[in-house]
Every structure is written in structure tokens, then in C-alpha cells.
Short mmCIF file of C-alpha atoms in Angstrom, two decimals:
data_model
loop_
_atom_site.label_atom_id
_atom_site.label_comp_id
_atom_site.label_asym_id
_atom_site.label_seq_id
_atom_site.Cartn_x
_atom_site.Cartn_y
_atom_site.Cartn_z
CA MET A 1 0.00 0.00 0.00
CA ARG A 2 1.31 3.42 -0.95
CA LYS A 3 1.85 6.05 1.75
CA GLU A 4 -0.91 8.63 2.03
CA ILE A 5 -0.18 12.35 1.94
CA PRO A 6 -3.03 14.53 3.28
CA ILE A 7 -3.23 17.99 1.71
CA PHE A 8 -5.63 20.73 2.82
CA PHE A 9 -7.00 23.81 1.09
CA SER A 10 -9.63 26.33 2.26
CA ALA A 11 -11.95 27.84 -0.31
CA ASP A 12 -15.09 29.86 -0.93
CA ASN A 13 -17.00 30.07 -4.22
CA ASN A 14 -15.06 33.09 -5.41
CA TYR A 15 -11.72 31.27 -5.20
CA ILE A 16 -12.84 27.96 -6.73
CA PRO A 17 -11.35 28.72 -10.21
CA TYR A 18 -7.92 29.44 -8.69
CA LEU A 19 -8.19 26.38 -6.48
CA ASP A 20 -8.70 24.35 -9.65
CA VAL A 21 -5.49 25.76 -11.15
CA ALA A 22 -3.59 24.99 -7.94
CA ILE A 23 -4.83 21.39 -7.85
CA LEU A 24 -4.05 20.86 -11.54
CA SER A 25 -0.49 22.04 -11.02
CA LEU A 26 -0.07 19.93 -7.89
CA ILE A 27 -1.24 16.76 -9.63
CA SER A 28 0.91 17.45 -12.69
CA ASN A 29 4.11 17.52 -10.66
CA ALA A 30 3.51 15.11 -7.77
CA SER A 31 5.37 11.81 -7.45
CA LYS A 32 3.13 8.89 -8.34
CA GLU A 33 4.63 6.82 -5.52
CA TYR A 34 2.08 8.17 -3.03
CA GLU A 35 -1.67 8.39 -2.49
CA TYR A 36 -2.84 11.99 -2.17
CA ARG A 37 -5.97 12.82 -0.22
CA ILE A 38 -6.96 16.42 -0.89
CA PHE A 39 -9.39 18.06 1.54
CA ILE A 40 -11.19 21.30 0.65
CA LEU A 41 -12.36 23.03 3.83
CA ASN A 42 -15.40 25.25 3.31
CA THR A 43 -18.61 26.55 4.83
CA GLY A 44 -20.83 25.84 1.84
CA LEU A 45 -20.05 25.72 -1.87
CA ASN A 46 -22.00 25.75 -5.12
CA GLU A 47 -22.62 22.14 -6.18
CA ALA A 48 -21.62 22.89 -9.77
CA ASN A 49 -18.24 24.16 -8.54
CA VAL A 50 -17.77 21.06 -6.42
CA SER A 51 -18.53 18.81 -9.40
CA LYS A 52 -16.01 20.64 -11.58
CA ILE A 53 -13.22 20.38 -9.00
CA LYS A 54 -14.00 16.67 -8.54
CA GLN A 55 -13.22 16.12 -12.21
CA ASN A 56 -9.54 16.37 -11.23
CA GLU A 57 -9.78 13.06 -9.39
CA ARG A 58 -7.74 10.25 -10.85
CA LYS A 59 -5.75 7.27 -9.68
CA GLY A 60 -3.77 8.27 -6.62
CA PHE A 61 -5.62 11.58 -6.12
CA ASN A 62 -8.82 11.73 -4.07
CA ILE A 63 -10.62 15.05 -3.47
CA GLN A 64 -12.98 15.50 -0.55
CA PHE A 65 -15.01 18.58 0.38
CA VAL A 66 -15.48 19.13 4.11
CA ASN A 67 -18.09 21.64 5.26
CA ILE A 68 -16.96 22.96 8.66
CA ALA A 69 -19.72 25.56 9.04
CA LYS A 70 -21.03 24.00 12.26
CA ASP A 71 -17.51 23.75 13.68
CA VAL A 72 -16.81 27.48 13.33
CA ASP A 73 -20.36 28.78 13.79
CA ASN A 74 -19.92 29.70 17.45
CA ILE A 75 -16.84 31.84 16.81
CA LYS A 76 -17.35 33.16 13.26
CA LYS A 77 -18.39 36.59 14.56
CA GLN A 78 -14.90 36.93 16.02
CA LEU A 79 -13.18 35.95 12.77
CA LYS A 80 -12.51 39.11 10.82
CA ASP A 81 -12.29 39.74 7.10
CA VAL A 82 -9.18 41.92 6.72
CA TYR A 83 -8.21 43.40 3.35
CA HIS A 84 -7.76 40.49 0.89
CA PHE A 85 -7.93 37.83 3.64
CA SER A 86 -11.26 36.03 3.89
CA ILE A 87 -12.62 34.14 6.87
CA ALA A 88 -11.55 30.95 5.07
CA SER A 89 -7.96 31.83 5.97
CA TYR A 90 -8.67 30.85 9.59
CA TYR A 91 -9.73 27.30 8.79
CA ARG A 92 -6.17 25.93 8.93
CA LEU A 93 -6.16 26.62 12.68
CA PHE A 94 -8.82 23.95 13.24
CA ILE A 95 -7.34 21.07 11.23
CA ALA A 96 -5.63 19.48 14.24
CA SER A 97 -8.90 19.02 16.13
CA LEU A 98 -11.10 18.26 13.13
CA PHE A 99 -8.81 15.55 11.77
CA PRO A 100 -7.45 13.61 14.77
CA GLN A 101 -6.41 10.72 12.51
CA TYR A 102 -3.48 12.74 11.13
CA GLU A 103 -0.20 13.68 12.80
CA LYS A 104 1.24 15.57 9.83
CA ILE A 105 -0.37 17.39 6.90
CA LEU A 106 0.31 19.93 4.18
CA TYR A 107 -1.75 23.11 4.04
CA LEU A 108 -1.79 25.19 0.84
CA ASP A 109 -3.48 28.45 -0.10
CA CYS A 110 -5.49 28.60 -3.33
CA ASP A 111 -3.43 31.41 -4.89
CA ILE A 112 -0.47 29.17 -5.69
CA VAL A 113 0.98 27.15 -8.53
CA VAL A 114 2.92 24.01 -7.70
CA LEU A 115 5.97 23.43 -9.88
CA GLY A 116 7.72 20.73 -7.86
CA ASP A 117 6.93 17.45 -6.15
CA VAL A 118 5.00 18.16 -2.92
CA SER A 119 5.92 14.75 -1.51
CA LYS A 120 9.43 16.13 -0.99
CA LEU A 121 8.00 18.88 1.17
CA TYR A 122 5.79 16.47 3.09
CA ASN A 123 8.80 14.28 3.87
CA VAL A 124 10.76 17.10 5.52
CA GLU A 125 11.49 16.05 9.11
CA LEU A 126 10.07 18.56 11.58
CA GLY A 127 11.16 16.99 14.85
CA LYS A 128 9.48 18.87 17.69
CA ASN A 129 8.72 21.89 15.51
CA ILE A 130 5.03 22.71 15.12
CA LEU A 131 5.30 24.12 11.60
CA GLY A 132 7.54 24.07 8.57
CA ALA A 133 7.21 27.31 6.60
CA ALA A 134 9.14 29.78 4.46
CA PRO A 135 9.84 33.39 5.46
CA GLU A 136 7.29 36.02 4.49
CA GLN A 137 9.25 37.85 1.80
CA PHE A 138 7.05 40.96 1.84
CA VAL A 139 7.76 41.35 5.55
CA GLN A 140 11.49 40.84 5.00
CA SER A 141 11.63 43.47 2.27
CA THR A 142 9.29 46.19 3.57
CA ARG A 143 10.19 48.62 6.38
CA GLU A 144 6.61 49.01 7.60
CA PHE A 145 5.98 45.25 7.70
CA ARG A 146 9.29 44.59 9.47
CA ALA A 147 8.31 47.05 12.18
CA TYR A 148 4.85 45.44 12.43
CA ALA A 149 6.35 41.96 12.97
CA GLU A 150 8.97 43.05 15.46
CA LYS A 151 7.30 45.85 17.42
CA ALA A 152 3.66 44.74 17.35
CA LEU A 153 3.89 40.94 17.26
CA ASP A 154 7.26 40.39 18.97
CA VAL A 155 8.53 38.18 16.12
CA ASN A 156 11.86 38.53 14.33
CA PRO A 157 10.91 39.86 10.87
CA ASP A 158 13.49 37.66 9.18
CA SER A 159 11.93 34.53 10.66
CA TYR A 160 8.32 35.70 10.28
CA VAL A 161 6.77 33.04 8.04
CA ASN A 162 4.05 33.05 5.42
CA SER A 163 1.13 30.78 6.31
CA GLY A 164 0.11 30.06 2.71
CA VAL A 165 2.31 26.96 2.53
CA LEU A 166 2.52 25.04 5.78
CA LEU A 167 3.89 21.67 6.75
CA MET A 168 1.94 21.12 9.96
CA ASN A 169 3.03 18.79 12.76
CA LEU A 170 -0.46 18.20 14.17
CA LYS A 171 0.90 16.09 17.02
CA GLU A 172 2.90 19.07 18.30
CA PHE A 173 0.09 21.49 17.38
CA ARG A 174 -2.15 19.58 19.78
CA ALA A 175 0.53 19.11 22.45
CA ASN A 176 1.20 22.86 22.48
CA LYS A 177 -2.54 23.62 22.56
CA ILE A 178 -2.28 26.08 19.67
CA GLU A 179 -5.98 26.01 18.81
CA GLU A 180 -7.01 26.56 22.43
CA LYS A 181 -4.57 29.46 22.79
CA PHE A 182 -5.84 31.00 19.55
CA LEU A 183 -9.46 30.76 20.68
CA ARG A 184 -8.58 32.32 24.01
CA LEU A 185 -6.79 35.22 22.32
CA ILE A 186 -9.63 36.06 19.94
CA THR A 187 -12.12 35.74 22.82
CA ASP A 188 -10.24 37.82 25.38
CA TYR A 189 -8.75 40.40 23.04
CA ASP A 190 -9.65 42.26 19.87
CA PHE A 191 -6.26 42.85 18.29
CA ASP A 192 -5.97 44.97 15.16
CA LEU A 193 -3.99 42.86 12.67
CA LEU A 194 -2.95 42.96 9.02
CA ASP A 195 -2.80 39.18 8.51
CA PRO A 196 -5.05 37.47 11.05
CA ASP A 197 -4.29 33.73 10.86
CA GLN A 198 -0.65 34.37 9.94
CA ALA A 199 -0.05 36.72 12.86
CA TYR A 200 -1.51 34.26 15.36
CA LEU A 201 0.47 31.32 13.97
CA ASN A 202 3.75 33.26 14.02
CA TYR A 203 3.15 34.42 17.57
CA LEU A 204 1.87 31.15 19.00
CA CYS A 205 4.40 28.89 17.25
CA LYS A 206 7.39 31.21 17.67
CA ASP A 207 10.69 29.34 18.17
CA LYS A 208 9.00 26.11 17.05
CA ILE A 209 8.98 26.73 13.30
CA TYR A 210 11.29 24.94 10.90
CA ILE A 211 12.34 27.51 8.31
CA LEU A 212 12.00 26.23 4.75
CA PRO A 213 13.86 27.68 1.75
CA ASN A 214 11.65 30.20 -0.01
CA GLY A 215 11.61 27.99 -3.10
CA TRP A 216 8.75 26.18 -1.35
CA ASN A 217 6.78 29.44 -1.13
CA LYS A 218 8.20 31.90 -3.65
CA GLU A 219 6.32 35.16 -3.53
CA PRO A 220 6.36 37.73 -6.37
CA THR A 221 9.28 39.76 -5.04
CA ASP A 222 12.83 40.37 -6.24
CA PHE A 223 14.22 38.01 -3.60
CA ALA A 224 16.46 35.30 -5.05
CA CYS A 225 14.87 31.86 -5.05
CA GLU A 226 16.46 29.50 -2.53
CA GLY A 227 16.79 26.10 -4.17
CA ASP A 228 14.35 24.96 -6.83
CA LYS A 229 11.24 27.03 -7.45
CA ASN A 230 8.75 24.43 -6.21
CA ILE A 231 5.73 26.55 -5.27
CA VAL A 232 4.89 30.03 -6.54
CA HIS A 233 2.57 31.93 -4.22
CA TYR A 234 0.81 35.05 -5.49
CA ALA A 235 0.57 36.61 -2.04
CA LEU A 236 -0.78 40.07 -1.21
CA TYR A 237 -2.85 42.01 -3.69
CA LYS A 238 -1.23 41.56 -7.12
CA LYS A 239 -2.75 38.44 -8.62
CA PRO A 240 -1.95 37.33 -12.20
CA TRP A 241 -5.67 36.89 -12.87
CA GLN A 242 -6.09 40.62 -12.23
CA PHE A 243 -2.78 42.37 -13.00
CA ASP A 244 -0.41 42.22 -15.95
CA ASN A 245 3.31 41.52 -15.56
CA VAL A 246 3.11 39.85 -12.15
CA ILE A 247 6.42 38.18 -11.30
CA ASP A 248 6.13 34.46 -12.18
CA GLY A 249 2.61 35.04 -13.51
CA GLU A 250 3.37 32.91 -16.58
CA TYR A 251 3.23 29.78 -14.42
CA PHE A 252 -0.33 30.55 -13.41
CA TRP A 253 -1.49 31.02 -17.00
CA HIS A 254 0.25 27.83 -18.12
CA TYR A 255 -2.01 25.80 -15.82
CA ALA A 256 -5.04 28.10 -16.09
CA LYS A 257 -5.24 27.28 -19.80
CA GLN A 258 -5.66 23.61 -18.82
CA SER A 259 -8.45 24.38 -16.32
CA ILE A 260 -12.15 23.86 -16.90
CA PHE A 261 -12.50 27.38 -15.44
CA TYR A 262 -10.20 29.03 -18.00
CA GLU A 263 -12.95 30.99 -19.77
CA GLU A 264 -14.25 32.30 -16.45
CA ILE A 265 -10.75 33.23 -15.28
CA TYR A 266 -10.01 34.99 -18.55
CA LYS A 267 -13.33 36.86 -18.40
CA ARG A 268 -12.62 38.00 -14.84
CA LYS A 269 -9.20 39.26 -15.92
CA LYS A 270 -10.68 41.15 -18.87
CA ASN A 271 -13.29 42.77 -16.64
CA PHE A 272 -10.75 43.83 -14.03
CA GLY A 273 -10.24 47.35 -15.31
CA ALA A 274 -8.66 50.62 -14.23
CA PRO A 275 -11.11 51.34 -11.37
CA GLU A 276 -10.50 47.93 -9.81
CA ILE A 277 -6.74 48.25 -10.24
CA GLN A 278 -6.79 51.70 -8.65
CA LYS A 279 -8.82 50.36 -5.74
CA LYS A 280 -6.27 47.64 -5.11
CA GLU A 281 -3.34 50.04 -5.42
CA THR A 282 -5.01 52.33 -2.90
CA MET A 283 -5.58 49.40 -0.57
CA ALA A 284 -1.88 48.51 -0.77
CA GLU A 285 -0.99 52.00 0.40
CA GLU A 286 -3.57 51.75 3.18
CA ILE A 287 -2.02 48.49 4.38
CA LEU A 288 1.37 50.18 4.81
CA ASP A 289 -0.22 53.03 6.73
CA HIS A 290 -2.19 50.54 8.80
CA ALA A 291 1.00 48.64 9.64
CA LEU A 292 2.51 51.79 11.12
CA LYS A 293 -0.69 52.55 13.01
CA ILE A 294 -0.69 49.10 14.61
CA THR A 295 3.00 49.36 15.45
CA GLU A 296 2.41 52.61 17.30
CA SER A 297 -0.67 51.31 19.11
CA ARG A 298 -0.60 50.51 22.82
CA TYR A 299 -2.79 47.48 22.19
CA THR A 300 -0.54 44.91 20.49
CA PHE A 301 0.63 41.35 21.08
CA LYS A 302 3.99 42.60 22.32
CA LYS A 303 2.62 45.21 24.70
CA MET A 304 -0.36 43.21 26.03
CA LEU A 305 0.95 39.65 26.07
CA CYS A 306 4.72 39.92 26.49
CA LYS A 307 4.91 41.99 29.65
CA SER A 308 7.90 41.11 31.80
#
């Protein structure tokens, strides 16, 4: 029997076309020596979208949709939509309790393209680390984000990781009570954050994160790729299905043209005009200003939770 590799995504109906591209790319490059069980966490999806994604199933690749609406219903009012982050971004924090049968899983965002063999990532040894993740390159390269990580969240900006590609040690996640600590924080506090799930994971798992080379989560920045470019992640606001000339955007379109959603993706791109682009550009400037505002606030992780 071939070894199973569990892989998780979170999605809503808006992101289904990009999820399809991500899954297509993953399947195209994955070693056939394993069985891949792909879980799509959601709180309700259009049945037509589900049927289209299921068409990617083939030998060695099983796709299962898991509606967790009831599991997050009691706390969803405390889960904030922030900028381009949807509530679906929080779902990764509940995998350890929802799937007790697994001790180790891969979590991937939908705005990625997989160019390498994900089994190599899954087989990275984490030891006692809770997560394996690559540094957040936008934080590393931006003064405002560096200050946000260090002064607001009490995390070294050079080891602040992006949560869009995670190798999760669920055994250690449970042992360190990460979900319980997260729920307590969002219940007892109302922190102003730029990147909700990512901020909590960096803070709660600090010093227990295995740093991966950024080739496993290469964001569209000018940073040199460390090792092979295995996963391209279109983080922050510039997405290739909206903007022209996005760094590494050609990889997205290579797989998008193979997707059953290609016409819809192309139509969305065509309809994303100057007003929408301006809105996103304005939002990007607001995020930088917001980062400084949070840093200067008296109500931050560092000031409220790290008192000596």
C-alpha cells in the first residue's frame, strides 16, 4: 500500500477557479509513488463548482469537500475579514482538532501554482517543531511590515513566516494547545492585525517553526529563489488573474489554460479594469499606513501579552 499524503486547502466560491489551477499544477508535478488525499475546507459551496473540481480526481488523487460551518459557527463573529484575507484563511487553525487521525499534513493556499513534487516537502522532518514554513518575503523586504512583525507581534521579521504553505506537525500542534490558545486570544482580546491567521500562527508557534527555503513558497518579489522554485505563491494584492506583468505570472497562466474554469478566469481578468486596479493600489498603500498605526498602538501582542 502506498503512503498517504493529506493535503488541505480552504476555499469559498469566489476562489474555486484558482483552487482548480492549484490542484491541476499539484497533480501534474507530484510523485506517483504516493496516495494523495486532498481536503477542501469550506462553509458551503456551489454544487456545480464542487462537481467541476471533482473532475480532477484520478488514480492516486482523491478530493474530498469538508463543510466545517457547524464547527466554526460559534466563533465566526470573532473571525474578521481583513483586506484580501477572507474568513476561510482561519480554517487551517482547526485542522488538528477536526482531523485527529493525522499527525502531519500539508496546508496550501489557493493562490499558488505548484511546480515541484510536494511529496518532498511532506517528507521534511520537523522533529518537535510545530510548523515548517518559508519566510514572508514581503515582511522581509518592507520597512513598515518589518516594524509590524517586530514591534507589534514580537517576532523577528526575518523569521516571520508566510502561512500560505505550511507543513503542519499536528501532534505538536495539539501538544502545544495552539488552537485553544488562539481561541482564548480572539475571545479575550480584539487585536488589530494585518494578517489574522498568519499573525496568530507566528506568535503562538514562535521558536517552534522549521524555516524552509523560499523555493517552497516563492512570492512575487525580487528576492532570489532559494533552491528549486517548487511553489509560486501570489501573495498580497497583485494576482496574475487581475494584473499584468506579475512576477512568475506565466506559471499561473500555463495551468489556467488547462483548467475547466479558464474561460471564467479569462473573463474575470478582462473585466478587471482601471477602477478595480486603482482600488487595489489604494488598498496597498492603506495596508502600509495601517502597519505603522498598529506598530504605534498601545494594544498589540507585544505590549499586552509579552509583559515582563
